[in-house]
CSV table of C-alpha atoms and ligand atoms in Angstrom, one decimal:
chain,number,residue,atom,x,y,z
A,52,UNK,CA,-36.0,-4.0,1.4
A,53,UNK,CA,-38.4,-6.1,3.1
A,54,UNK,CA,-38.2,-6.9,6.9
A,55,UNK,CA,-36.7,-10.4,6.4
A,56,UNK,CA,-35.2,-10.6,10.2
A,57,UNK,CA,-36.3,-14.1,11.0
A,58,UNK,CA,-36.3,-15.7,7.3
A,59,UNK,CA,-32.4,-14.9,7.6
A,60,UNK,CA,-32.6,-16.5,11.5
A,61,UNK,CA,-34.2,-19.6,10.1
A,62,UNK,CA,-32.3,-19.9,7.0
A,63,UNK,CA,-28.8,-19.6,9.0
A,64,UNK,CA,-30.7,-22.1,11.1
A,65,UNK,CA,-31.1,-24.5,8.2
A,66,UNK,CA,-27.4,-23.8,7.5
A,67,UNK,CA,-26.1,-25.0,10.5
A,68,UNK,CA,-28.9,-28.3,10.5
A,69,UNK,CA,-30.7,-27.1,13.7
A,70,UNK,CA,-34.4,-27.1,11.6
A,71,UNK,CA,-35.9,-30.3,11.1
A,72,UNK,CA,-35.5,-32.0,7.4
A,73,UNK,CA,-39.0,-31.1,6.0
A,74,UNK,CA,-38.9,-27.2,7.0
A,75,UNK,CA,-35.7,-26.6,5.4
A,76,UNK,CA,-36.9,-26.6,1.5
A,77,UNK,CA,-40.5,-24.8,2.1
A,78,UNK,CA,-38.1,-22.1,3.8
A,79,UNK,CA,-35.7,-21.9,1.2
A,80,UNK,CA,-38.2,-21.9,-1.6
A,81,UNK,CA,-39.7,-18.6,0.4
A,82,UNK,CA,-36.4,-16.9,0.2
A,83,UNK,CA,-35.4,-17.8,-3.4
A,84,UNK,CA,-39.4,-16.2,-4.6
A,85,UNK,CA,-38.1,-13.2,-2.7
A,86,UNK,CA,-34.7,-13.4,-4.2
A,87,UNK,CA,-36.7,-13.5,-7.5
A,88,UNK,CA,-39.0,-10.8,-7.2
A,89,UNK,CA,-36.0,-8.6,-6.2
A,90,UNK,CA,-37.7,-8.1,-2.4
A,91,UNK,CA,-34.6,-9.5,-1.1
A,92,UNK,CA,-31.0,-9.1,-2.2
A,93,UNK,CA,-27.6,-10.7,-1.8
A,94,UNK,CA,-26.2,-7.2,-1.3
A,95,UNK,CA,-27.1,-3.3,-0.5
A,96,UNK,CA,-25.3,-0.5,-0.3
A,97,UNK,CA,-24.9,1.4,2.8
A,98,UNK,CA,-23.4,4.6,2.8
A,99,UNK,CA,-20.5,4.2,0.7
A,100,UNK,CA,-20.2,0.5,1.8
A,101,UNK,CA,-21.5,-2.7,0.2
A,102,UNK,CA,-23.0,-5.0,2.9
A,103,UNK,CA,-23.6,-8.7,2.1
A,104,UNK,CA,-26.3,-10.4,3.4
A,105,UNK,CA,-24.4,-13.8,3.6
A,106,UNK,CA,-28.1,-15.2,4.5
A,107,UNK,CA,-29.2,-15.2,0.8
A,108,UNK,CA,-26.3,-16.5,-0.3
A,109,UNK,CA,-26.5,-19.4,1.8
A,110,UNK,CA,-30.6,-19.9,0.7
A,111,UNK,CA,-28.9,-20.2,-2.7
A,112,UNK,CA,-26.9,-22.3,-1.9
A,113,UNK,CA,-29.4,-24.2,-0.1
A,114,UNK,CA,-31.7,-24.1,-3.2
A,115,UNK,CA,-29.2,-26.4,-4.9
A,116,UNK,CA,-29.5,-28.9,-2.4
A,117,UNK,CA,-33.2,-29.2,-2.2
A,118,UNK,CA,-33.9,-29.1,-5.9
A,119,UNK,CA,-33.4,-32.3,-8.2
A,120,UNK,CA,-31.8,-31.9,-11.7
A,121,UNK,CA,-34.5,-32.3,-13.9
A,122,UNK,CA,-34.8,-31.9,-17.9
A,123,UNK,CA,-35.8,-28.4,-19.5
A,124,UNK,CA,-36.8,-27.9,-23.1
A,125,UNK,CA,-37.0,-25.1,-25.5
A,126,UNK,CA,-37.9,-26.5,-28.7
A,127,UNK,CA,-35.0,-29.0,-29.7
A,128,UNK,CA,-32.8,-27.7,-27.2
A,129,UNK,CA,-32.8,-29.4,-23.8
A,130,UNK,CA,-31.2,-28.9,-20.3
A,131,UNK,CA,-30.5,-31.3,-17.1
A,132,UNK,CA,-30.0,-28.7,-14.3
A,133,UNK,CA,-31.7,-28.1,-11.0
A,134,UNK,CA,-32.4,-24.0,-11.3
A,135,UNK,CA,-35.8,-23.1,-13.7
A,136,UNK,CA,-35.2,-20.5,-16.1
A,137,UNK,CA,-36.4,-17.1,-15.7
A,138,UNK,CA,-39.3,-16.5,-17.5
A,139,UNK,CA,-42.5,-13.5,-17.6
A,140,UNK,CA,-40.2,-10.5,-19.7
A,141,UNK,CA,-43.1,-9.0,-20.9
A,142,UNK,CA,-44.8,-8.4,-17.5
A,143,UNK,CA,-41.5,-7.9,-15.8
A,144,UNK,CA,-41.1,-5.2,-18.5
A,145,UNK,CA,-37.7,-6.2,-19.4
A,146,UNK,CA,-36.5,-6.6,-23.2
A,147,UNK,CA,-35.3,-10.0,-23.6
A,148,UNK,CA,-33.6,-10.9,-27.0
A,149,UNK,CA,-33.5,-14.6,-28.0
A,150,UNK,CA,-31.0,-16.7,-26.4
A,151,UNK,CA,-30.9,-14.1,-23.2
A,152,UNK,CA,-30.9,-16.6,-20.6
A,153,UNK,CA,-31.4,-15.9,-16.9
A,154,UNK,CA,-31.9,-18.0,-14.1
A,155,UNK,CA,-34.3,-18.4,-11.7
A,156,UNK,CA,-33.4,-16.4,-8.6
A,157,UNK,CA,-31.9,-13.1,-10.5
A,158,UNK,CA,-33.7,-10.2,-10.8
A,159,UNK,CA,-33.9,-8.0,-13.4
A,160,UNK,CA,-35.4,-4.6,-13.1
A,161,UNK,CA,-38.1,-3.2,-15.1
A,162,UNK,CA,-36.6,-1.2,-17.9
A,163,UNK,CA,-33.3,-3.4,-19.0
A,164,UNK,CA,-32.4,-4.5,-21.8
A,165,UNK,CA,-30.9,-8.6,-22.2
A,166,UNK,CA,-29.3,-9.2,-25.6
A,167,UNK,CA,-28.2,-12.6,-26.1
A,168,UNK,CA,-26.2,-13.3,-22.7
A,169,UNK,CA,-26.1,-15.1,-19.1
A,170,UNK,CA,-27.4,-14.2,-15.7
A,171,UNK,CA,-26.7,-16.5,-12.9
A,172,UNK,CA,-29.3,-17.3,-9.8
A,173,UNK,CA,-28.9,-14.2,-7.2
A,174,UNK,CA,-27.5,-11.6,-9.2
A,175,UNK,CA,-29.2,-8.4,-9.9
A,176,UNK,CA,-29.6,-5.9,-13.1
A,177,UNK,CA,-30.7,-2.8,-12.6
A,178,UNK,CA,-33.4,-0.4,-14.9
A,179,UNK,CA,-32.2,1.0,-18.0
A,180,UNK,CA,-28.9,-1.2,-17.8
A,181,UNK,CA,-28.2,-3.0,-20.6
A,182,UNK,CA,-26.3,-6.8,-20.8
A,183,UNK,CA,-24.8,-6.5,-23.9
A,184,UNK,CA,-24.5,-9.8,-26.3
A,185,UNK,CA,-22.1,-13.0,-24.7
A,186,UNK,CA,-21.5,-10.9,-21.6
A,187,UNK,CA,-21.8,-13.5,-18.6
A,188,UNK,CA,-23.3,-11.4,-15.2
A,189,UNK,CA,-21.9,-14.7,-11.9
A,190,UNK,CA,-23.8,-15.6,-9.4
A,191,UNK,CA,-25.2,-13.0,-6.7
A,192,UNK,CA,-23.1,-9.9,-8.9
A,193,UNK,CA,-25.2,-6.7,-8.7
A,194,UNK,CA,-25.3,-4.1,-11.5
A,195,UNK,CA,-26.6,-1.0,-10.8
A,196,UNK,CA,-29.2,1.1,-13.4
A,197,UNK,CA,-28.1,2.7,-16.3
A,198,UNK,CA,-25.2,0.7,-17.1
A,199,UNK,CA,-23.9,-0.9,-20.4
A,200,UNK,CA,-22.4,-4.2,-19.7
A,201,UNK,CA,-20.6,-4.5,-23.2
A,202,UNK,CA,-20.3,-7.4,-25.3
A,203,UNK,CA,-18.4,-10.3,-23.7
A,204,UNK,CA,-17.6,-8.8,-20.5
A,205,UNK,CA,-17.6,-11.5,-17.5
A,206,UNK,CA,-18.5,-10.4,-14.2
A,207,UNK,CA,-17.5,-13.1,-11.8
A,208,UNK,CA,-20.1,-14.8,-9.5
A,209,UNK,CA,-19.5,-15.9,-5.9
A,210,UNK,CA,-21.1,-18.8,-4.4
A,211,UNK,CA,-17.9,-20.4,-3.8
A,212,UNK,CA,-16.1,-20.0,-1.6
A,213,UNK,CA,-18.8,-18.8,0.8
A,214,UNK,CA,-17.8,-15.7,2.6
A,215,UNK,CA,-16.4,-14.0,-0.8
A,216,UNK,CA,-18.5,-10.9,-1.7
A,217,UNK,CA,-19.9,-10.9,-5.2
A,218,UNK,CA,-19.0,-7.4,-7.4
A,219,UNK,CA,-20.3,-4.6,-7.7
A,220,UNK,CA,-21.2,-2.5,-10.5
A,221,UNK,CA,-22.9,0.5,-9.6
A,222,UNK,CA,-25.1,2.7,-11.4
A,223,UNK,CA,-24.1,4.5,-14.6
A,224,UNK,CA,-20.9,2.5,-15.7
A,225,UNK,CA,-19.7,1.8,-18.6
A,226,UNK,CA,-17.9,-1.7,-18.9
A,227,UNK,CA,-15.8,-1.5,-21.8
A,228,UNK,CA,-15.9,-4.5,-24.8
A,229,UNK,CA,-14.4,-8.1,-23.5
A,230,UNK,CA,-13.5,-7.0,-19.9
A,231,UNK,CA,-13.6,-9.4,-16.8
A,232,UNK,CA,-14.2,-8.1,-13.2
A,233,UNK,CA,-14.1,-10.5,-10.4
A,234,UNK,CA,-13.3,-11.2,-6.4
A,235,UNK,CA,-15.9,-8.6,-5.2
A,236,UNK,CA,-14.2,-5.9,-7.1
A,237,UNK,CA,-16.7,-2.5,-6.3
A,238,UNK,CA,-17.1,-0.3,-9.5
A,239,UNK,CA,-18.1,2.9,-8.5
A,240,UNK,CA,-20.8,5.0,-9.9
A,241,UNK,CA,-20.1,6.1,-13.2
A,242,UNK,CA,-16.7,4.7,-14.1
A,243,UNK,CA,-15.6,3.5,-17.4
A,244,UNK,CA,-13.4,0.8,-18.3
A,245,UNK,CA,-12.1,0.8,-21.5
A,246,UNK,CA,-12.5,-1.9,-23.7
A,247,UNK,CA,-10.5,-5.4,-22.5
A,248,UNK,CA,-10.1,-4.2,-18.7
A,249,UNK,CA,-9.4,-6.8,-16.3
A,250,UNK,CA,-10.0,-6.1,-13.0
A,251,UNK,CA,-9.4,-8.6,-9.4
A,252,UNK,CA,-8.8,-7.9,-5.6
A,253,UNK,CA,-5.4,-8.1,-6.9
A,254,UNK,CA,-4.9,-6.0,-10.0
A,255,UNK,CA,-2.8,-2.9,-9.5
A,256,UNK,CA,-4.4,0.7,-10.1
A,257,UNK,CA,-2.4,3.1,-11.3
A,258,UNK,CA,-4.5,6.8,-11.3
A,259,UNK,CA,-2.2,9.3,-13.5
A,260,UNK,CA,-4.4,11.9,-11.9
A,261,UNK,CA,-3.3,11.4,-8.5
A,262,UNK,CA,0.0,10.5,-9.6
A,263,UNK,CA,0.1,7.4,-7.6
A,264,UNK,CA,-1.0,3.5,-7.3
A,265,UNK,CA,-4.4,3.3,-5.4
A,266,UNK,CA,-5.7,0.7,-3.5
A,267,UNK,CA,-6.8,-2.5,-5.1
A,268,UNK,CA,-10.4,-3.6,-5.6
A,269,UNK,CA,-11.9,-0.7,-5.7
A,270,UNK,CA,-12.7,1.3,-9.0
A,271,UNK,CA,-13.2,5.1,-8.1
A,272,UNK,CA,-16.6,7.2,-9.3
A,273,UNK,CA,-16.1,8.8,-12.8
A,274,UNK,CA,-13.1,7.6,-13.6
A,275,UNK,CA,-11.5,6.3,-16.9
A,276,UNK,CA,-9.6,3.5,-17.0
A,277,UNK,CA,-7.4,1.6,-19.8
A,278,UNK,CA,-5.4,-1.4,-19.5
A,279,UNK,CA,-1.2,-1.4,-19.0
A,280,UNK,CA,1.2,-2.1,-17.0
A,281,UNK,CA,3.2,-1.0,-14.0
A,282,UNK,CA,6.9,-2.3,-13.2
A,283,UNK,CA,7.4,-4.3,-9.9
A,284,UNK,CA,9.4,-3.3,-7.4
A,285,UNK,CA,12.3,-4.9,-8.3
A,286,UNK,CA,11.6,-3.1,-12.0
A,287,UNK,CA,12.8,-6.7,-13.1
A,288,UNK,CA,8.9,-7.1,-14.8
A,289,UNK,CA,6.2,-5.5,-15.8
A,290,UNK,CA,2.4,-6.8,-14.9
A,291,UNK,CA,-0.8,-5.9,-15.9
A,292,UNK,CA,-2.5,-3.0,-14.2
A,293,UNK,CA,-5.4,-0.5,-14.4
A,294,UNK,CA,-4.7,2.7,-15.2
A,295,UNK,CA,-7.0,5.6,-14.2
A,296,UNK,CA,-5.9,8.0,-17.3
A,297,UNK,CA,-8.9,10.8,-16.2
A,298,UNK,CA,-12.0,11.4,-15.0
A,299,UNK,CA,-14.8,11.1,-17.5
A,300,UNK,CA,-15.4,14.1,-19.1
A,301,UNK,CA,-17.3,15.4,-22.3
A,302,UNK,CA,-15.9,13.8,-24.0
A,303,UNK,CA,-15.9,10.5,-22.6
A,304,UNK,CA,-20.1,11.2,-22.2
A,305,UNK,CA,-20.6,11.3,-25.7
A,306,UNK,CA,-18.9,8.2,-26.4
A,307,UNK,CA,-20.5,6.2,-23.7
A,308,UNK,CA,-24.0,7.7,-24.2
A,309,UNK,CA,-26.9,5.1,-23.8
A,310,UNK,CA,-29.4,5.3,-26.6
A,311,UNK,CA,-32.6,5.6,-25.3
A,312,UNK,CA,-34.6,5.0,-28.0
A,313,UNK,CA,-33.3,1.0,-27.5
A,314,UNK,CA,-34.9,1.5,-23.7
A,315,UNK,CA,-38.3,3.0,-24.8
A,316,UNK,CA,-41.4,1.2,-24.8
A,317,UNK,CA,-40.9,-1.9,-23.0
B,1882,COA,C1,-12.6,4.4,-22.8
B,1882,COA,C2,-13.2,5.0,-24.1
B,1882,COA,C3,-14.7,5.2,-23.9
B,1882,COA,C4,-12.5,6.3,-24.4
B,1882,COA,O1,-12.9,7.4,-23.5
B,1882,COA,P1,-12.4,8.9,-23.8
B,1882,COA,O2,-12.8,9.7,-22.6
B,1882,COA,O3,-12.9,9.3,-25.1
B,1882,COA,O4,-10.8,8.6,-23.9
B,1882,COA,P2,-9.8,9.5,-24.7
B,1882,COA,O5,-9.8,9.1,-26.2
B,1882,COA,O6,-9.8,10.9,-24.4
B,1882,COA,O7,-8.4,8.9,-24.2
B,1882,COA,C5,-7.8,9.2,-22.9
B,1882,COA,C6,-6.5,8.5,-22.8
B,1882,COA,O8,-6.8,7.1,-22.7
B,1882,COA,C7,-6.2,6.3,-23.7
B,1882,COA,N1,-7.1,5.3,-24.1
B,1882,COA,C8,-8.4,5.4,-24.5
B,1882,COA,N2,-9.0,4.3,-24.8
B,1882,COA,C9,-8.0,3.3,-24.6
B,1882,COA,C10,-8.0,2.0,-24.8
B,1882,COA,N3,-9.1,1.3,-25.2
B,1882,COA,N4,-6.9,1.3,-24.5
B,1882,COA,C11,-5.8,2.0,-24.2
B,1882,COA,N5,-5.7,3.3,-24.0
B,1882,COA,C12,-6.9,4.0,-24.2
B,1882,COA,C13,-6.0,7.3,-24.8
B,1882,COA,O9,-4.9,6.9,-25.7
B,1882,COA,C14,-5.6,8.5,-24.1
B,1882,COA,O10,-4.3,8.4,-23.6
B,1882,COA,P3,-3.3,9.7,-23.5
B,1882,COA,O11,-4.0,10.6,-22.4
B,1882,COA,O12,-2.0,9.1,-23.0
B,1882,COA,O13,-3.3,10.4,-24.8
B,1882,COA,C15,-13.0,4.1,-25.3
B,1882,COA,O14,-11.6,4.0,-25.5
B,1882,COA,C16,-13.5,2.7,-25.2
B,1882,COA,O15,-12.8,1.8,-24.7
B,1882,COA,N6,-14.8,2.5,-25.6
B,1882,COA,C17,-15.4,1.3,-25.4
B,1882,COA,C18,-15.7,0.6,-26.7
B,1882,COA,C19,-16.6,-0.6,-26.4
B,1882,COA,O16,-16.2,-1.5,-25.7
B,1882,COA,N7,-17.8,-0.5,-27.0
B,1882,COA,C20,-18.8,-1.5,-26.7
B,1882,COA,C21,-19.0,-2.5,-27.8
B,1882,COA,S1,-20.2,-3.7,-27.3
């Protein structure tokens, strides 16, 4: 992570309108190159905690502000939008199937793999993960390496509101077909959600494991979860939950195996 002390002073400067009017873009357009390039990042794990750097967030924001809408084309198909498109796969050694759209201001490692889907400015993908077809990765969401982001799974972005932390998929989890995490939901290493999982700060988890609900928001390392339904207190309904059925095991490996042979060469 690069040294970015007094970017971030001048940016939360900027926020707060004590820069004067013509430093503010040239500033902001330094920290969204950065933001690109993957030098800088909305958040970074810290021991076992997530720590935002609310500083990026708010040069995204800013980066809205400063930028006029402005028409895009791709053949017949055009755009009116202020954020340029990603562009450069084959340098960033990334494999980018048609209609894989990312925005300027994500970063995508070296090593991934985009089938036809959507990356919002400020999140993050890392190497060997792949973004499976119509899966949607929000604003500022980080996906760690190794990963396989399923088809239609939406991972909820965060600009607004402001202090809301963006999710967190860590490395080596599988996100099951159709799933939705959002409200800075952490998944831990290696989990795997079943297909159709929804998962918010809210959603109850139920770990048959442990025998007990666990806290919410929070996906534990390894483990396997399905959707259902726990009973509420009153046992007068039922509402959707997580449940934690197991811990992966061999089982659960072979049917979540990444194919290299779709990683190699790029
Ligand atoms: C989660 C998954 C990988 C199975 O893992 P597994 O370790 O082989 O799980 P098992 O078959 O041993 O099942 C363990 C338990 O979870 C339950 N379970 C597994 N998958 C489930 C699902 N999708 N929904 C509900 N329950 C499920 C099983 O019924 C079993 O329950 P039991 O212990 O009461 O008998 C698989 O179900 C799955 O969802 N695969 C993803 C498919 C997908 O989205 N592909 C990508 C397409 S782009």
């Amino acid at each position: 992570m690069t040294d970015c002390a007094s970017l971030a002073q001048r940016i939360d400067k900027i926020w707060a309108g004590e820069e004067a009017a013509d430093v503010g873009p040239v500033v902001v357009k330094q920290a969204l190159d950065l933001l690109d390039s993957g030098a800088i990042r909305v958040a970074e794990k810290q021991g076992d905690e997530w720590k935002v750097n609310e500083w990026v967030k708010k040069a995204v924001l800013l980066h809205f502000r400063y930028s006029d809408n402005r028409e895009m084309t791709a053949g017949p198909i055009e755009w009116f939008d202020k954020v340029a498109l990603k562009t450069g796969w084959r340098d960033a050694k990334v494999r980018s199937v048609p209609t894989a759209i990312a925005r300027f201001g994500s970063f995508i490692e070296e090593g991934a793999v985009l089938m036809p889907c959507y990356i919002n400015i400020g999140a993050r993908v890392g190497s060997g993960t792949m973004i499976d077809t119509w899966s949607t990765v929000g604003s500022c969401a980080q996906v760690g390496k190794n990963c396989h982001i399923s088809g239609g799974v939406g991972i909820g972005g965060v600009l607004e509101p402001l202090q809301a932390s963006p999710v967190i998929i860590e490395d080596d989890v599988f996100f099951g077909a159709r799933g939705e995490a959002a409200e800075g939901v952490v998944i831990e290493e290696g989990a795997v959600l079943a297909m159709g999982c929804y998962v918010a700060g809210s959603t109850k988890i139920y770990s048959v494991p442990e025998g007990r609900e666990l806290p919410p928001g929070r996906i534990p390392a390894r483990s396997v979860c399905v959707p259902g339904a726990l009973a509420s207190r009153d046992g007068s309904h039922q509402t959707y939950a997580l449940i934690i059925k197991k811990y992966r095991d061999e089982r659960t490996d072979a049917r979540t195996a990444l194919t290299s042979i779709l990683r190699e060469g790029i």
